[in-house]
Short mmCIF file of C-alpha atoms in Angstrom, two decimals:
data_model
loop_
_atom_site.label_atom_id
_atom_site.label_comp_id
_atom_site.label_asym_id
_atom_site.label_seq_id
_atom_site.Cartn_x
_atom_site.Cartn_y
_atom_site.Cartn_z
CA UNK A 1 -5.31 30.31 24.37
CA UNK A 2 -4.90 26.76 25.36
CA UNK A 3 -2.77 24.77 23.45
CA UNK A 4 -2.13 21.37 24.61
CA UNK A 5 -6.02 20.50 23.55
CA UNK A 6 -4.71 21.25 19.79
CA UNK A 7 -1.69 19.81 20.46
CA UNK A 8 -3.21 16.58 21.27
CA UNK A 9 -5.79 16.75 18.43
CA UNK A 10 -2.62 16.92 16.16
CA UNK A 11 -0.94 14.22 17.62
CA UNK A 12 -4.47 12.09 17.38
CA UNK A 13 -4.84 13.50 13.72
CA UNK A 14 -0.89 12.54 12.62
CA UNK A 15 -1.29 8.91 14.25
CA UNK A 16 -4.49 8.40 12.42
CA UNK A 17 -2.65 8.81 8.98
CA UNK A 18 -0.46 5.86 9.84
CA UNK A 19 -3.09 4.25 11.25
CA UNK A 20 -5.44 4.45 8.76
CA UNK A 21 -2.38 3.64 5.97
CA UNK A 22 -2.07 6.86 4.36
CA UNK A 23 1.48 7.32 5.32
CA UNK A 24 4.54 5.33 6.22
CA UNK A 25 7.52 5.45 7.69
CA UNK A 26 9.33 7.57 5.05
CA UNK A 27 6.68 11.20 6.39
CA UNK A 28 8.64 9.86 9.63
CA UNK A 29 11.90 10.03 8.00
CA UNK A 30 10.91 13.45 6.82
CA UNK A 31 9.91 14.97 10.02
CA UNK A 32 13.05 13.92 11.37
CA UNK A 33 14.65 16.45 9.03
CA UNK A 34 12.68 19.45 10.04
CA UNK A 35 14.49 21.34 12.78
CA UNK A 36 14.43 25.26 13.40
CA UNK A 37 17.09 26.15 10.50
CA UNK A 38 13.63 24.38 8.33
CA UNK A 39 11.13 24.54 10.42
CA UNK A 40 8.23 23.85 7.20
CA UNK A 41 10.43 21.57 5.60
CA UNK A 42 7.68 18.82 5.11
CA UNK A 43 5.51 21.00 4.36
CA UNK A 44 7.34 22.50 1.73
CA UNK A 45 8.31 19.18 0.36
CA UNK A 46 4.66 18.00 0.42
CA UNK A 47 3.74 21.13 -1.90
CA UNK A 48 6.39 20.25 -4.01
CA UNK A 49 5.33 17.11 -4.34
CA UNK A 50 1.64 17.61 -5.06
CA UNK A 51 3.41 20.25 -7.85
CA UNK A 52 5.24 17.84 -9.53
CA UNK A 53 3.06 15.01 -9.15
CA UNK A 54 0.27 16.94 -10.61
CA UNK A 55 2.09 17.13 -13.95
CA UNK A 56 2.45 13.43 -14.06
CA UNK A 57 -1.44 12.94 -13.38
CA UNK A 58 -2.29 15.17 -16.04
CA UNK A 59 0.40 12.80 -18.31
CA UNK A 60 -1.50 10.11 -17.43
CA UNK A 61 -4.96 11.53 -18.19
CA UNK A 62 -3.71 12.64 -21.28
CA UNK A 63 -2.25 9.10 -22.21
CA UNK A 64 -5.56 7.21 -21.52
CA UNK A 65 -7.33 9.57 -23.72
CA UNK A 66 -5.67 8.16 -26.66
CA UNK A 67 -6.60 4.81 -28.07
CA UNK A 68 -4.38 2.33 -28.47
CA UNK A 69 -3.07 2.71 -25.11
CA UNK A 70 0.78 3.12 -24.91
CA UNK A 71 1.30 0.98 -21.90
CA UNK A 72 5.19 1.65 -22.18
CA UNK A 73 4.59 5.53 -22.11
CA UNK A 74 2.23 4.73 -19.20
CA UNK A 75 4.22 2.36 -17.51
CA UNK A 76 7.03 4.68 -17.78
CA UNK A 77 4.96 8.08 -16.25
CA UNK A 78 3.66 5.17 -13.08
CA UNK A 79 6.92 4.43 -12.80
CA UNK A 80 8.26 8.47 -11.89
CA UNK A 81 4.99 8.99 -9.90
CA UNK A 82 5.45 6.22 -7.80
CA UNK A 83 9.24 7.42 -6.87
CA UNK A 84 7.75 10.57 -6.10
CA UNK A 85 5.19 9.12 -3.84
CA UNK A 86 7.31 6.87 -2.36
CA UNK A 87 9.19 10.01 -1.25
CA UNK A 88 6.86 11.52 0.88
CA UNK A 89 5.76 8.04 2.31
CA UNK A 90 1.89 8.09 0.60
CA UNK A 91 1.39 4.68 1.15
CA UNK A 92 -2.14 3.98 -0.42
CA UNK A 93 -1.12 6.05 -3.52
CA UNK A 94 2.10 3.76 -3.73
CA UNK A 95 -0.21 0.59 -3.47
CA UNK A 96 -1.85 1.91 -6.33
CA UNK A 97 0.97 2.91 -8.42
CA UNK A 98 1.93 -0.76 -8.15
CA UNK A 99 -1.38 -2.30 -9.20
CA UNK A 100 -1.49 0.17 -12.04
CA UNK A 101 2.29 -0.64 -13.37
CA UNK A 102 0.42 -4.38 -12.99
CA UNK A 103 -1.76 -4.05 -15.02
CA UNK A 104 0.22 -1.93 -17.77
CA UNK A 105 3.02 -4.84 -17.80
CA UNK A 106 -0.13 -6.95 -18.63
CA UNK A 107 -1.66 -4.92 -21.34
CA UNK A 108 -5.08 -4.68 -19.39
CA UNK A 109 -6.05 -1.21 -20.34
CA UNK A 110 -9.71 -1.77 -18.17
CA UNK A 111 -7.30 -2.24 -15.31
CA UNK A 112 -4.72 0.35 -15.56
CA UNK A 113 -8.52 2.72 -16.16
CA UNK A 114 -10.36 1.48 -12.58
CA UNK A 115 -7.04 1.83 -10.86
CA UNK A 116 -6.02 5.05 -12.30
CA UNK A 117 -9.47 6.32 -10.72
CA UNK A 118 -8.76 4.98 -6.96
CA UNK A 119 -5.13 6.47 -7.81
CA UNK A 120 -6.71 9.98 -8.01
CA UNK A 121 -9.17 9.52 -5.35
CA UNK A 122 -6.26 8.57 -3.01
CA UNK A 123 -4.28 10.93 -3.93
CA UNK A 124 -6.78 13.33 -3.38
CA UNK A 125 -7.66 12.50 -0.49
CA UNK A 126 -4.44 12.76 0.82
CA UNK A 127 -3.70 15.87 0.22
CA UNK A 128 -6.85 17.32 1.82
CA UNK A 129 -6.05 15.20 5.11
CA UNK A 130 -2.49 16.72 4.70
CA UNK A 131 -3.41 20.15 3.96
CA UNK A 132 -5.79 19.56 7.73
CA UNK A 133 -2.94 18.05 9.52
CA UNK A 134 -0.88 21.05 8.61
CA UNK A 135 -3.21 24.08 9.29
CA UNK A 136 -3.55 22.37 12.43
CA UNK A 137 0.15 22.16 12.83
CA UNK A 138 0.41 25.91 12.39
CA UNK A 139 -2.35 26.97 14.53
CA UNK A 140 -0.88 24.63 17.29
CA UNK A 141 1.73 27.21 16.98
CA UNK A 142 5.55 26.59 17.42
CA UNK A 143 7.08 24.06 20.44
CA UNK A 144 8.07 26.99 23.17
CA UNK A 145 5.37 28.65 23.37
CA UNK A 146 2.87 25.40 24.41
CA UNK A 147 0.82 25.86 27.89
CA UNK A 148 2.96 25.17 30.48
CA UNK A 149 1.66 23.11 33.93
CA UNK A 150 0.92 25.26 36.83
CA UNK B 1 11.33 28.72 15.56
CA UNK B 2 10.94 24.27 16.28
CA UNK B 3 7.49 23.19 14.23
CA UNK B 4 4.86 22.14 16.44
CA UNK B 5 5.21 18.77 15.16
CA UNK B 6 4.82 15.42 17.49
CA UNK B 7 8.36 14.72 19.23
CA UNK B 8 10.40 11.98 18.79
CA UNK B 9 8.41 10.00 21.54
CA UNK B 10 5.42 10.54 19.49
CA UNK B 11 6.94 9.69 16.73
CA UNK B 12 7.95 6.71 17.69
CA UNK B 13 4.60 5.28 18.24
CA UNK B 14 3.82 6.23 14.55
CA UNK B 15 0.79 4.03 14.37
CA UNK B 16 1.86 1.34 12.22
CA UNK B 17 3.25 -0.61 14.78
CA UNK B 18 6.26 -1.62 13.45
CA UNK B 19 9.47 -1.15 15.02
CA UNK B 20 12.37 1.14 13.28
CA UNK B 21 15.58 -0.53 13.07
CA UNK B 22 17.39 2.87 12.03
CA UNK B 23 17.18 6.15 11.58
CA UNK B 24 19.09 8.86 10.00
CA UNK B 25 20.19 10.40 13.09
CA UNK B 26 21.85 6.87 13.90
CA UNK B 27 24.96 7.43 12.49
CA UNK B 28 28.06 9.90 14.03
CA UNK B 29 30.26 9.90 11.19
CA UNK B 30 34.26 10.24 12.11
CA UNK B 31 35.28 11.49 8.60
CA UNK B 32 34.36 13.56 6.10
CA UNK B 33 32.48 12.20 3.23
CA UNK B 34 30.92 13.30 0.02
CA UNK B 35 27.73 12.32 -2.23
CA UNK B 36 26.40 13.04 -5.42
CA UNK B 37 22.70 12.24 -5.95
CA UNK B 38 21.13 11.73 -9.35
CA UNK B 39 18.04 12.21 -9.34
CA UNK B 40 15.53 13.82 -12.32
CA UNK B 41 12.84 15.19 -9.67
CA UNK B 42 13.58 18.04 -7.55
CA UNK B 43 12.05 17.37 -4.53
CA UNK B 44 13.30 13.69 -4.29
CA UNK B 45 16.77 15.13 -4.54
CA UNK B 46 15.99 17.48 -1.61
CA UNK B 47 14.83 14.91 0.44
CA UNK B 48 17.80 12.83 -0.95
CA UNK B 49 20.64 15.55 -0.59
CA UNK B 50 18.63 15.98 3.32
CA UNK B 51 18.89 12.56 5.04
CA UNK B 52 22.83 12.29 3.65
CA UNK B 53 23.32 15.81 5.23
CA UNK B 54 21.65 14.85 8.46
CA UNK B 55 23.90 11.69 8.23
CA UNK B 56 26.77 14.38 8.38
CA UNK B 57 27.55 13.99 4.97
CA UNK B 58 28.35 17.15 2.41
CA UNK B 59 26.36 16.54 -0.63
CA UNK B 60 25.52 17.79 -4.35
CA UNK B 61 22.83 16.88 -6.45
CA UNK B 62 22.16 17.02 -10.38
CA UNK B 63 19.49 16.46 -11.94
CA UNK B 64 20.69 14.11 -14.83
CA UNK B 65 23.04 11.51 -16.39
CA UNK B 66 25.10 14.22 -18.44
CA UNK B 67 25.62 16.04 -15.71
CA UNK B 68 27.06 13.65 -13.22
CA UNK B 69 29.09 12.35 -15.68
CA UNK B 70 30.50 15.64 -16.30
CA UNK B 71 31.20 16.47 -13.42
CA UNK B 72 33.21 13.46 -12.47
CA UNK B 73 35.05 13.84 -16.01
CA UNK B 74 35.68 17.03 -14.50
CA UNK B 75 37.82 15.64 -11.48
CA UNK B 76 34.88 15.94 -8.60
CA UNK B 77 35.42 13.19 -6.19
CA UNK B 78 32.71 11.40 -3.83
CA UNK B 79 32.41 8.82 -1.74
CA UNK B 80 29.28 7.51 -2.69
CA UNK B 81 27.20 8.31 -5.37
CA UNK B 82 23.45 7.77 -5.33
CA UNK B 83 21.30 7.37 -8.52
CA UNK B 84 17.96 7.37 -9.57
CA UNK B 85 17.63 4.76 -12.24
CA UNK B 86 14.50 6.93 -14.00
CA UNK B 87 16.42 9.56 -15.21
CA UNK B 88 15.71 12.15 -18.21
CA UNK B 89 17.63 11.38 -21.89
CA UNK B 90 20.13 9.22 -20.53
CA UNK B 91 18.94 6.55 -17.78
CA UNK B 92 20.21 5.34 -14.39
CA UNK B 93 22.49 2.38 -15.79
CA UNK B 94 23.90 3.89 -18.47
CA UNK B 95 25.00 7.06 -16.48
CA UNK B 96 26.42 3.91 -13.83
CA UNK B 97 28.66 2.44 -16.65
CA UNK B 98 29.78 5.73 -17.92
CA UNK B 99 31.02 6.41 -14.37
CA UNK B 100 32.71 3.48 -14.21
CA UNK B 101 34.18 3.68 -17.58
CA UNK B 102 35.89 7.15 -16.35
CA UNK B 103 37.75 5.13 -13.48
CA UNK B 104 35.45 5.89 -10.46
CA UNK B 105 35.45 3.72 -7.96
CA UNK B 106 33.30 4.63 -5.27
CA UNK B 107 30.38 3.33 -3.46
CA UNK B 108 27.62 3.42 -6.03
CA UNK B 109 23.66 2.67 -4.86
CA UNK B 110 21.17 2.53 -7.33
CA UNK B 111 17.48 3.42 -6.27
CA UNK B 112 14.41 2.53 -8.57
CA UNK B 113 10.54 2.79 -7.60
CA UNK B 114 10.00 -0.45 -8.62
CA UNK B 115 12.61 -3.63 -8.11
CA UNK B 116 12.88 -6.50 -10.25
CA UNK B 117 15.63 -9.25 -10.33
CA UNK B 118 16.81 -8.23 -13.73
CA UNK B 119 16.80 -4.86 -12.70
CA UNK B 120 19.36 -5.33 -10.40
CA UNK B 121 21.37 -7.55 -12.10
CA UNK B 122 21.67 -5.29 -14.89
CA UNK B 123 23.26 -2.32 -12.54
CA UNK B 124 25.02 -4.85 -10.58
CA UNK B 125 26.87 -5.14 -14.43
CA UNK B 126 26.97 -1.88 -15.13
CA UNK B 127 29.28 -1.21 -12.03
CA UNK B 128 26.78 -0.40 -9.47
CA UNK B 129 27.59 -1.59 -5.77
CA UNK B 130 23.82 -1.77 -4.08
CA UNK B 131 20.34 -1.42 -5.91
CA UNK B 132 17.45 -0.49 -3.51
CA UNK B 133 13.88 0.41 -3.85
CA UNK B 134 13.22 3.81 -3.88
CA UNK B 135 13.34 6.13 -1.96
CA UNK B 136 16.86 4.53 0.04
CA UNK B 137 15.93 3.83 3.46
CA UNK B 138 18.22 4.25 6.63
CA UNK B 139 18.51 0.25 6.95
CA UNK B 140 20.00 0.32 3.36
CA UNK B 141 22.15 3.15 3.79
CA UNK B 142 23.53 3.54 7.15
CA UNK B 143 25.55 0.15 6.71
CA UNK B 144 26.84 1.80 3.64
CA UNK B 145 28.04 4.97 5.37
CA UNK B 146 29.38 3.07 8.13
CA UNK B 147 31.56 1.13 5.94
CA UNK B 148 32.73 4.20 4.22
CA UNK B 149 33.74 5.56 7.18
CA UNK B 150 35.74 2.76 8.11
CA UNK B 151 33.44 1.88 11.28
CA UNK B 152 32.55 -1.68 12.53
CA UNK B 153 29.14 -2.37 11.72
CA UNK B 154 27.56 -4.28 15.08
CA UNK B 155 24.47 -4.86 12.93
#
């Protein structure tokens, strides 16, 4: 099977996620510690994150629920997501984090609402372009055994 | 078995178009040095624990206050010492003083998601050396390395 085609679609794929701002330069950093003694190191760390993250969400979801809003309980749970995002270099998610911890520190409960619903969205969204760019990764199959020229 | 990921010349053109002052692999450290990260989330200390070891450095991670301050009460020495300041029970600046107050002297960088003036005055006065957004970048902490292992910094 051909794979520099794939290859190339993965490369294409991986540049549109910093091109299109869902990842910065910290998924570089990342990469940059995957080597063959952990070869699915991102990829582990990505499903770890997406585990851990998911908790927080769920915090969240819980906290905005209950009226009057505890902005310092939700400021606090913003405040551990967005490390965690940070971590894997989700940019738009972090952007979001940000405006949300805005708009607790302000008491604007409407706000930290709308945001918390482009937060999901993004991170959502994120994960299914992830999940892609790694399926695609794995079919691409490992470095050594790409096409080689005639 | 190497990923199929981009290589580094792909990488480099990462699409943001920015250029990368550092990265991790930068740095050829002469010496042997130590770290401790501090950090309540699992995977950040992974990550953490990974760009000091690709640094060169030999690291160990805990996941809260109590237990770093243990285990410096307990005689473990590092050269730097990296904490989260959103920690469980007992928080980033208070495990920083009680480090301090146990003699330690090393290198000690605070990280935070989010950075704000009193923020980093406060673990600036709690005995803290550098405070940096999180998660510590390779501008922030290669400088930081080289100086502990006694190198010139051309930077």
């Amino acid at each position: 099977m051909e794979r520099n085609p794939m290859r190339r679609q993965l490369q294409t794929l991986r540049k549109s996620l910093f091109d299109q701002g869902y990842l910065d330069d910290q998924f570089v950093q990342l990469e940059e510690l995957q080597d063959d003694a952990n070869p699915n190191f991102v990829e582990e760390v990505v499903t770890l994150y997406y585990r851990d993250s998911g908790r927080i969400i769920l915090n969240i979801e819980q906290a905005l629920e209950r009226k009057p809003f505890d902005f310092n309980k939700l400021d606090a749970y913003m405040h551990q997501f967005k490390g965690s995002s940070s971590s894997i270099g989700a940019k738009k998610v972090k952007a979001e984090s940000t405006l949300f911890r805005e708009y607790c520190r302000s008491r604007n409960g409407e706000g930290c609402m709308r945001t918390f619903q482009q937060l999901k969205k993004e991170y959502a969204t994120l994960r299914r372009k992830l999940e892609a760019y790694f399926q695609l990764a794995r079919q691409a199959g490992p470095v050594e055994t790409a096409c080689r020229p005639k | 078995m190497a990923p199929a990921f981009p290589s580094g010349d792909d990488r480099a053109d990462f699409g943001t178009g920015g250029h990368r002052q550092f990265s991790f692999h930068d740095i050829v450290l002469r010496n042997r040095l130590t770290a401790l990260v501090v950090d309540g989330v699992d995977f950040c200390r992974l990550v953490e624990q990974g760009f000091l070891r690709s640094c060169g450095l030999e690291t160990q991670g805990v996941n809260n206050g109590d237990a770093a301050v243990e285990l410096i009460a307990s005689g473990a020495k590092f050269d730097l010492i990296i904490i989260d300041m959103f920690l469980p029970v007992m928080d980033g600046l208070e495990t920083t003083r009680r480090i301090r107050a146990l003699g330690e002297r090393c290198k000690i960088v605070g990280v935070s998601a989010y950075i704000g003036e009193n923020d980093r005055e406060a673990f600036l006065a709690a005995g803290g050396d550098v405070f940096s957004e999180k998660p510590v970048s390779p501008e922030v902490l290669i400088p930081i390395l080289r100086e502990l292992d006694g190198q010139y910094s051309n930077i």
